[in-house]
Structures are given as C-alpha cells and as structure tokens.
XYZ file of C-alpha atoms in Angstrom:
500
model
C 0.000 0.000 0.000
C 1.257 3.475 -0.838
C 2.322 5.381 2.253
C 0.083 8.320 1.218
C -2.969 6.048 1.141
C -2.070 4.516 4.488
C -1.762 7.994 6.005
C -5.043 9.157 4.401
C -6.943 6.199 5.816
C -5.431 6.644 9.287
C -6.094 10.382 9.425
C -9.595 9.961 8.020
C -10.364 7.440 10.773
C -9.265 9.907 13.461
C -11.273 12.759 11.937
C -14.350 10.574 11.548
C -14.195 9.617 15.209
C -13.917 13.254 16.255
C -17.013 13.959 14.166
C -18.810 11.099 15.882
C -18.040 12.573 19.312
C -19.393 15.943 18.197
C -22.518 14.190 16.908
C -22.921 12.454 20.265
C -22.774 15.777 22.109
C -25.327 17.204 19.695
C -27.662 14.202 20.049
C -27.441 14.507 23.827
C -28.155 18.234 23.587
C -31.344 17.651 21.598
C -32.664 14.841 23.787
C -31.719 14.853 27.482
C -29.214 17.650 28.234
C -30.243 19.839 31.221
C -31.167 23.374 30.200
C -28.457 25.021 32.297
C -25.775 22.863 30.657
C -26.399 24.340 27.215
C -23.808 27.108 27.422
C -20.995 24.760 28.437
C -22.086 22.250 25.781
C -21.740 24.954 23.141
C -18.160 25.587 24.291
C -17.407 21.856 24.237
C -18.728 21.534 20.709
C -16.811 24.617 19.642
C -13.573 23.154 21.042
C -14.043 19.768 19.395
C -15.116 21.326 16.094
C -11.913 23.360 16.125
C -9.830 20.242 16.842
C -11.549 18.364 14.022
C -10.971 21.252 11.638
C -7.286 21.448 12.558
C -6.818 17.712 11.996
C -8.666 17.994 8.700
C -6.504 20.822 7.365
C -3.038 19.438 8.109
C -0.529 19.944 5.312
C 0.388 16.247 5.411
C -3.213 15.305 4.637
C -3.479 17.809 1.825
C -0.243 16.493 0.294
C -1.375 12.864 0.576
C -4.671 13.641 -1.156
C -2.866 15.554 -3.898
C -0.437 12.681 -4.460
C -3.288 10.187 -4.795
C -5.580 12.301 -6.958
C -4.481 10.818 -10.298
C -3.808 7.248 -9.166
C -5.989 5.061 -11.407
C -4.847 1.883 -9.627
C -6.907 2.733 -6.555
C -10.118 0.822 -5.842
C -13.431 2.628 -6.354
C -13.729 2.940 -2.555
C -10.294 4.561 -2.218
C -11.009 6.827 -5.191
C -14.228 7.840 -3.425
C -12.293 8.657 -0.258
C -9.778 10.727 -2.219
C -12.625 12.518 -4.026
C -14.267 13.284 -0.659
C -11.092 14.958 0.594
C -10.420 16.731 -2.693
C -13.827 18.360 -2.367
C -13.109 19.224 1.276
C -9.855 20.963 0.372
C -11.615 22.933 -2.352
C -14.262 24.139 0.106
C -14.428 23.714 3.906
C -10.678 23.484 4.408
C -10.470 27.164 3.616
C -12.444 28.068 6.742
C -10.333 29.490 9.555
C -10.317 27.849 12.988
C -11.782 31.054 14.382
C -14.731 30.921 11.972
C -15.326 27.219 12.738
C -15.372 27.962 16.464
C -17.649 30.985 15.961
C -20.029 28.872 13.890
C -20.190 25.990 16.395
C -20.791 28.289 19.356
C -23.412 30.326 17.492
C -25.289 27.161 16.568
C -25.059 25.851 20.126
C -26.524 29.087 21.482
C -29.165 29.333 18.764
C -30.730 25.925 19.361
C -32.088 26.526 22.885
C -33.175 30.018 21.807
C -35.147 28.480 18.928
C -36.741 25.893 21.253
C -37.835 28.656 23.644
C -38.992 30.987 20.865
C -41.105 28.268 19.278
C -42.606 27.201 22.589
C -43.501 30.797 23.459
C -44.394 31.858 19.904
C -41.921 34.719 20.201
C -39.758 35.267 17.116
C -37.843 38.080 18.829
C -36.114 35.511 21.074
C -34.592 33.793 18.038
C -34.124 36.721 15.652
C -30.712 37.918 16.986
C -29.356 34.366 16.747
C -30.710 33.990 13.223
C -29.081 37.255 12.200
C -25.749 36.012 13.554
C -26.065 32.677 11.758
C -26.905 34.377 8.448
C -23.848 36.585 8.835
C -21.683 33.519 9.448
C -23.233 31.651 6.487
C -22.329 34.527 4.194
C -18.735 34.382 5.436
C -18.669 30.633 4.858
C -20.048 30.941 1.325
C -17.572 33.672 0.414
C -14.714 31.546 1.756
C -15.524 28.122 0.301
C -16.736 29.230 -3.141
C -15.832 32.861 -3.761
C -16.496 32.435 -7.487
C -20.146 31.510 -6.906
C -23.216 33.427 -5.892
C -23.701 33.212 -2.146
C -26.736 30.933 -2.193
C -25.282 28.698 -4.906
C -22.273 28.140 -2.663
C -24.531 27.139 0.236
C -26.599 24.789 -1.956
C -23.452 23.072 -3.215
C -22.309 22.354 0.328
C -25.248 19.981 0.825
C -25.603 18.622 -2.708
C -22.532 18.685 -4.903
C -23.164 20.644 -8.101
C -26.589 21.968 -7.090
C -27.422 25.582 -7.950
C -30.326 27.956 -8.446
C -30.203 27.577 -12.236
C -30.977 23.873 -11.794
C -33.630 24.297 -9.113
C -35.612 27.264 -10.438
C -37.230 25.463 -13.416
C -37.715 22.210 -11.476
C -39.405 23.999 -8.591
C -41.581 26.140 -10.870
C -42.733 23.012 -12.705
C -43.445 21.183 -9.426
C -45.383 24.131 -8.031
C -47.555 24.276 -11.148
C -48.191 20.513 -11.351
C -48.880 20.304 -7.594
C -51.435 23.106 -7.734
C -53.089 21.321 -10.680
C -53.380 18.072 -8.693
C -54.708 19.990 -5.685
C -57.372 21.554 -7.917
C -58.415 18.123 -9.240
C -58.876 16.740 -5.728
C -60.342 19.836 -4.060
C -63.451 19.101 -2.042
C -62.978 15.326 -2.311
C -61.021 14.697 0.874
C -62.119 11.639 2.858
C -63.049 11.707 6.544
C -59.868 11.688 8.646
C -61.008 12.895 12.076
C -60.450 9.448 13.563
C -56.684 10.020 13.207
C -56.986 12.672 15.924
C -58.500 10.420 18.598
C -56.441 10.114 21.797
C -54.043 7.180 21.906
C -51.817 5.419 24.407
C -48.305 6.718 23.725
C -46.539 3.627 25.056
C -48.626 1.231 22.955
C -48.141 3.310 19.813
C -44.416 3.535 20.462
C -44.182 -0.254 20.676
C -46.034 -0.510 17.365
C -43.672 2.025 15.764
C -40.623 0.165 17.040
C -42.058 -3.011 15.534
C -42.290 -1.296 12.144
C -38.702 -0.131 12.486
C -37.500 -3.653 13.273
C -39.506 -5.090 10.370
C -37.782 -2.609 8.079
C -34.454 -4.000 9.301
C -33.370 -1.613 12.053
C -30.877 -3.455 14.274
C -31.380 -2.592 17.948
C -27.858 -3.866 18.660
C -26.475 -1.178 16.326
C -28.847 1.665 17.105
C -31.375 3.175 19.478
C -34.346 5.541 19.602
C -35.102 8.623 21.725
C -37.610 11.494 21.908
C -36.841 15.018 20.673
C -38.689 18.180 19.690
C -37.904 17.538 16.035
C -37.375 13.985 14.651
C -33.893 13.350 13.261
C -31.270 10.651 12.647
C -27.567 10.813 13.404
C -24.653 8.368 13.235
C -22.228 8.216 16.146
C -20.073 5.407 14.794
C -20.187 2.453 12.396
C -22.375 0.487 14.826
C -24.241 3.346 16.518
C -27.016 5.076 14.600
C -29.608 7.041 16.588
C -33.116 8.036 15.590
C -35.557 10.269 17.436
C -39.291 10.709 17.189
C -42.017 12.669 18.955
C -45.550 12.195 20.268
C -46.636 15.829 20.495
C -48.729 15.964 17.323
C -52.429 15.143 17.759
C -52.460 12.820 14.733
C -51.820 9.157 15.454
C -50.072 8.917 12.082
C -47.435 11.545 12.842
C -45.170 9.359 15.014
C -45.673 6.419 12.636
C -44.544 8.470 9.649
C -41.648 9.931 11.678
C -40.301 6.557 12.770
C -40.600 5.014 9.303
C -38.943 8.095 7.789
C -36.050 8.185 10.257
C -35.537 4.430 10.007
C -35.074 4.880 6.257
C -32.210 7.266 7.033
C -30.755 4.951 9.672
C -30.738 1.918 7.390
C -28.719 3.821 4.784
C -25.939 4.765 7.194
C -25.875 1.484 9.093
C -25.716 -0.600 5.902
C -23.010 1.614 4.397
C -20.903 0.673 7.401
C -21.436 -3.032 6.736
C -19.288 -2.582 3.632
C -15.750 -3.316 4.945
C -14.163 -1.106 2.282
C -15.754 2.054 3.677
C -16.664 1.097 7.259
C -15.900 3.864 9.752
C -14.668 6.286 7.084
C -15.876 9.651 5.852
C -17.657 7.865 2.992
C -19.216 5.195 5.212
C -22.477 7.130 5.068
C -25.022 8.514 2.634
C -23.383 10.322 -0.250
C -25.553 13.444 -0.030
C -28.560 14.930 1.679
C -30.701 14.442 -1.427
C -29.887 10.746 -1.790
C -30.303 10.301 1.965
C -33.731 11.890 1.838
C -34.714 9.638 -1.041
C -34.340 6.639 1.247
C -36.458 8.087 4.055
C -39.183 9.414 1.743
C -39.210 6.110 -0.175
C -40.162 4.324 3.039
C -42.369 6.977 4.611
C -44.526 7.630 1.551
C -44.017 5.187 -1.283
C -44.033 2.158 0.980
C -45.498 3.463 4.268
C -48.622 5.079 2.789
C -49.337 2.277 0.310
C -52.355 0.008 0.643
C -50.183 -3.134 0.613
C -48.115 -1.853 3.543
C -51.235 -1.421 5.649
C -52.800 -4.679 4.510
C -49.872 -6.151 6.420
C -49.728 -3.798 9.425
C -53.202 -2.366 10.036
C -54.479 -5.156 12.326
C -51.455 -4.605 14.599
C -52.089 -0.860 14.641
C -55.738 -1.447 15.568
C -54.576 -3.461 18.574
C -52.255 -0.631 19.641
C -54.892 2.057 18.983
C -58.304 0.548 19.820
C -60.189 3.610 18.546
C -59.270 2.458 15.015
C -61.009 -0.907 15.369
C -64.189 0.558 13.935
C -62.337 2.151 11.003
C -62.005 0.123 7.804
C -58.652 -0.418 6.121
C -59.847 1.491 3.051
C -60.958 4.467 5.154
C -57.644 4.509 7.035
C -55.603 4.259 3.817
C -57.509 7.104 2.210
C -57.185 9.221 5.368
C -53.376 8.943 5.529
C -53.224 9.995 1.879
C -55.365 13.113 2.172
C -54.246 16.104 0.087
C -54.705 19.259 2.112
C -52.658 22.442 2.612
C -51.235 22.580 6.130
C -48.909 24.645 8.285
C -46.208 22.193 9.334
C -43.744 20.766 6.818
C -43.090 17.487 8.628
C -46.857 16.816 8.791
C -47.503 17.643 5.144
C -48.892 15.042 2.752
C -46.589 13.894 -0.019
C -48.358 16.036 -2.627
C -48.135 19.402 -0.842
C -44.824 18.638 0.886
C -42.730 20.027 -1.964
C -44.586 23.337 -1.694
C -43.157 23.696 1.824
C -39.676 23.220 0.375
C -40.293 25.690 -2.435
C -41.376 28.252 0.194
C -38.140 27.758 2.165
C -36.052 27.847 -0.998
C -37.526 31.213 -1.943
C -37.075 32.460 1.621
C -33.386 31.582 1.512
C -32.993 33.164 -1.907
C -34.579 36.306 -0.463
C -32.124 36.266 2.452
C -28.930 35.581 0.550
C -29.613 37.008 -2.908
C -32.070 39.826 -2.218
C -30.728 40.960 1.146
C -34.027 40.752 3.026
C -33.596 41.657 6.693
C -34.308 39.323 9.610
C -37.154 41.592 10.757
C -38.930 41.168 7.396
C -38.812 37.375 7.349
C -41.972 36.427 9.315
C -44.176 38.593 7.095
C -42.475 37.264 3.954
C -42.931 33.683 5.136
C -46.629 34.237 5.784
C -47.135 35.826 2.380
C -45.354 33.019 0.525
C -47.283 30.407 2.497
C -50.557 31.810 1.241
C -49.394 31.874 -2.377
C -47.380 28.670 -2.571
C -48.885 26.301 0.005
C -52.310 27.968 -0.014
C -52.270 28.033 3.768
C -52.728 31.169 5.873
C -50.220 31.077 8.765
C -51.745 31.782 12.167
C -48.583 32.463 14.193
C -44.799 32.288 14.016
C -44.592 28.919 15.778
C -46.386 27.293 12.861
C -44.597 29.609 10.435
C -41.033 30.780 10.450
C -40.175 29.115 13.777
C -41.326 25.597 12.879
C -38.009 24.170 11.592
C -34.795 23.563 13.526
C -32.547 23.815 10.453
C -31.731 27.514 10.558
C -30.863 27.227 14.254
C -28.208 24.749 13.121
C -26.888 27.088 10.428
C -28.167 24.752 7.691
C -28.939 27.229 4.932
C -29.211 25.506 1.543
C -30.313 22.207 3.088
C -34.069 22.372 2.450
C -34.023 21.782 -1.345
C -32.460 18.361 -0.772
C -35.805 17.184 0.626
C -37.459 17.659 -2.748
C -34.482 16.102 -4.501
C -35.128 13.139 -2.224
C -38.720 12.849 -3.459
C -37.596 12.968 -7.089
C -34.826 10.417 -6.603
C -37.094 8.134 -4.539
C -39.621 7.942 -7.382
C -36.857 7.207 -9.894
C -35.465 4.459 -7.635
C -38.962 3.022 -7.120
C -39.528 2.903 -10.881
C -36.270 0.988 -11.388
C -36.891 -1.381 -8.461
C -40.415 -2.082 -9.700
C -39.054 -2.941 -13.135
C -36.372 -5.186 -11.613
C -39.042 -7.017 -9.563
C -41.285 -7.484 -12.579
C -43.992 -4.969 -11.737
C -45.807 -3.196 -8.911
C -47.841 -6.306 -8.105
C -44.663 -8.035 -6.916
C -43.693 -5.043 -4.744
C -47.161 -5.104 -3.152
C -46.928 -8.862 -2.618
C -43.677 -8.380 -0.679
C -45.190 -5.618 1.457
C -48.297 -7.651 2.258
C -46.155 -10.600 3.329
C -44.544 -8.662 6.175
C -41.082 -9.862 5.123
C -39.616 -6.803 3.465
C -36.049 -8.080 3.124
C -36.249 -8.300 -0.692
C -36.880 -4.544 -0.847
C -34.096 -3.645 1.577
C -31.738 -6.080 -0.183
C -32.370 -4.188 -3.446
C -31.699 -0.876 -1.695
C -28.542 -2.253 -0.095
C -27.124 -3.611 -3.338
C -27.899 -0.539 -5.413
C -27.582 2.336 -2.920
C -26.707 1.678 0.727
C -23.568 -0.456 0.372
C -22.047 2.126 -1.962
C -22.105 4.797 0.741
C -20.251 7.846 -0.530
C -18.069 6.021 -3.071
C -19.674 7.769 -6.055
C -20.957 11.312 -6.535
C -24.726 11.794 -6.111
C -25.315 12.278 -9.838
C -23.081 9.310 -10.711
C -24.944 7.079 -8.245
C -28.341 8.067 -9.674
C -27.136 7.307 -13.208
C -25.681 3.956 -12.115
C -29.008 2.941 -10.550
C -31.565 4.440 -12.942
C -29.591 5.123 -16.106
C -30.683 8.779 -15.976
C -29.787 12.040 -14.233
C -32.149 14.146 -12.067
C -35.625 13.714 -13.503
C -38.946 14.925 -12.099
C -41.090 12.879 -14.490
C -41.163 9.615 -12.449
C -42.335 11.524 -9.362
C -45.149 13.276 -11.195
C -46.187 9.974 -12.832
C -46.172 8.262 -9.440
C -48.422 10.921 -7.867
C -50.950 10.960 -10.702
C -51.186 7.167 -10.791
C -51.581 6.879 -7.005
C -54.064 9.668 -6.424
C -56.241 8.792 -9.392
C -56.892 5.507 -7.630
C -57.377 7.057 -4.182
C -59.521 10.027 -5.221
C -61.122 8.164 -8.123
C -60.949 10.910 -10.735
C-alpha cells in the first residue's frame, strides 16, 4: 500500500471519530441535556469542532490527497475517499479555525433560543441568533466558493453541483403541477377525524418500534429517543440514533416519523457493513438528497401504500383501539389526504414540496435579495398563502417551525425535494427489476420486506459515498435528475385514491 494512502486512511479514521463525538454531544443536547448545561455544551462543541478542523486541514493530509488524486490503480472505494477529501480541500478546508469555532458556538446558542422561541411563539427571542447565523453563512459561502453566488455556494455544500439555475425550473414546474393536482382533488377529501383520537403513547411507540424492526433496524447497532424535532444521526459504524415525537395530535405523525427516520438509519448502518468504507468519511449517505430519497421512499411510497397497511393495520388497531371501527380502506384514504397545512413534517406527499419551495424562496430572499431578519416572518406568511395555499396563524407554525436555521443549515431544504424525485426514480427501477408493482405489493403484504431492503442495499446503501450523487443516480436508474417519475407516481396513485 502506498504510504500516502495509508496515512489518508489513518487520518480519516481519526477525523471521523472526532465527528462522531461531536454528533454524540449534539444528540445529547437535543434529547436529554439539562437546560443550564447548554452554554458549556456549546463551548465543548466549539472546542471539538476546532480540533476536528485542525486535523482535517493538516498539510500532510493535503499532500497525501494531492499525491493520490491521479492514481488510477486505486479501488473505487479509495477513489471515493480521495474525491471526498479533494472536495473538502476545495471548500471547507479554507475556513479558519476562528470561523469554525464561531459557527459551532453560534449554533449551540441558537438551538435553545429556537426551542424557547417556538414554545412561546416569540420570534424576537430567536431573531438575533438567526441574524448572527446568516452573517456567518455569508462568510462561509464567500470563503468556500468565492467564485459563486452566495446561495449557490450554500446549496453546493449539501448537494454537490446543485445551484439555483438547476432548481428554479424544477421547482416552478413542481409548483404548477402540484397546484393542478390539488385543484383536481379539491373538495374530495375523505373523513380523517379518527386520526386525531387520543391514543396510548406507550402502545403506539411499541407498534412504531415493531415497524422499524420489520424494516431492518438493528437494535444492537442503534437506538431511539424522543426530541422536539425527529432526526437521525450516526455516532459510529455500529451506533445510529433516531428520534421521534408524540406531540402531534395525529396518530399517524409518530408512525410516519419513525418510518422516515428508520429509512435514514438503514442507509448509514448498511453503508458501514461494507468493509471497504466502514468507519470512514464515505461510510455514510453520499448526499442529503440521496439520503432523503431513502427516508421518503419508506415513509410515503411504501409506508402510505395500501399493501403496507394490509400487512400492518391489524397490529395498529390493537395498539390504537379507537381504530377498530375504522375500515382499512378508510384509514388508507385518510393517511393519503391532500390538504394544505402549516407544518412541513406533517404535510402530505403532494403538498410537501410546496413547503420546500417556500423555504427555498425564503433563503434566496435572504442571501440574494438581502431581506432583513425583521422582514422574514411577514415574507414567510405571504409566501405560504401563495405557494402552500395556507394562511399562517402564528410564528410557531410559520417561520419558527423548523430547527434547520438554528443549526446554520442554509441551503439544506431543497435536498428534501431532490429526495422525493430520486425516490420515485429508484422506485420505478426497483419495480421494473421485480417485474412490476404487483410483486412489490406482494412483498409488502407478506410482512417480510427483506427483498426490498436487499435491493436498496445492493444498489444504494452499500455504496455509501463512493460515487458522486449524480453518478450514483445514473448507475441505478440510467438517468440524471428527472422529475417525471415523481409526477407519474403521484398521478397514478391519487387517481386511484380520489377516483378521478
């Protein structure tokens, strides 16, 4: 083995472990950390983030990556690792230690402020933190990609190669086609009030954990906790954590959350079963968009299908007795209702992309139009009415609903819609490989879903971050980013549900 490759692997392992420790501190902060410990936790995360950055920017590492950049004898996995670090040295490596520390501390301070502001419906408690984070994001963008527009630089950080020129026509097309589907189904929504009946949290949680295990979640390599906002994080090759919540009145909310987050967890945990990339920087999902495709695939394309519930509905009725008088058909139609709503994570799969388009245009307004922090709540409310067709009642269900900005994650939101588009493309290919949708439904009804996860593992999960997002999509589907399969999927599904 070349000494440069040996050094790269060793240094990457150290840096990955530092990142895992930071992730552990963050997971603890969002689940069980005492309120008065927040300030010290922010300092701890700032210190470790600085250490990680310093290890990541060592001259020896840069030289090793440079020496390996043209080595065609490397395996695909090693080429993927080199590519990962080449991208890092083109972008994040240019951030100063001072800016990294400032960013980590600002995010640590912003999170509890966001939690309090949302709980009290008081935007003013979060606004100063948001202003600081926007200022830092602009510095980051100018440093990592000075040749790009500010927002393009931020988009590229979460999805390599993504920019406004790519998203603008896709999002305009999706907004138009979504509004058209909403018009076709207007006034035809089924009864869904039974989803709001009180339920026993413990019994529902046991049901949700059963779904997660059936999907393939390994309780020896992961765990579940409660948080204000559901999320998934990896703390090591055999330690993936998911969180859920039971604060929403709908019985389906925690079900959808657990299925969604388990989709994320399976991607990362299976990537680390590949010995070539286990415990490395590429032993994880290759991008936010591809990651989201795996969670949305399970939450919506599997988890809201009739075949899925033909398997699982009797178990849910045992956990939630109020559903025993509700037919399977009525339940299936209810969890596929199309209706404008306030909260992104509760949105149906048709209107969900409108929530992302709103946030995309908000971020464009911030970073390309220079809109001030004080203007943002009013702008959000206005865009909600036009795009989502929902009139926002207060800031807690408006601009304060998402945790992302409190974490400095500007440019992240569009990857959710990319996930929907990729998920539909993957589903189309998997369906063809299985010989048709009838076979997919047969597998779901059986309760043994291993054939589906085996397909995902072979085509997506085991490859981790070896290939670029666009390369991976082409390898699986034979095409690049394409919205057509998603639109076809929606029309086909909702024609049957709404019978138009």
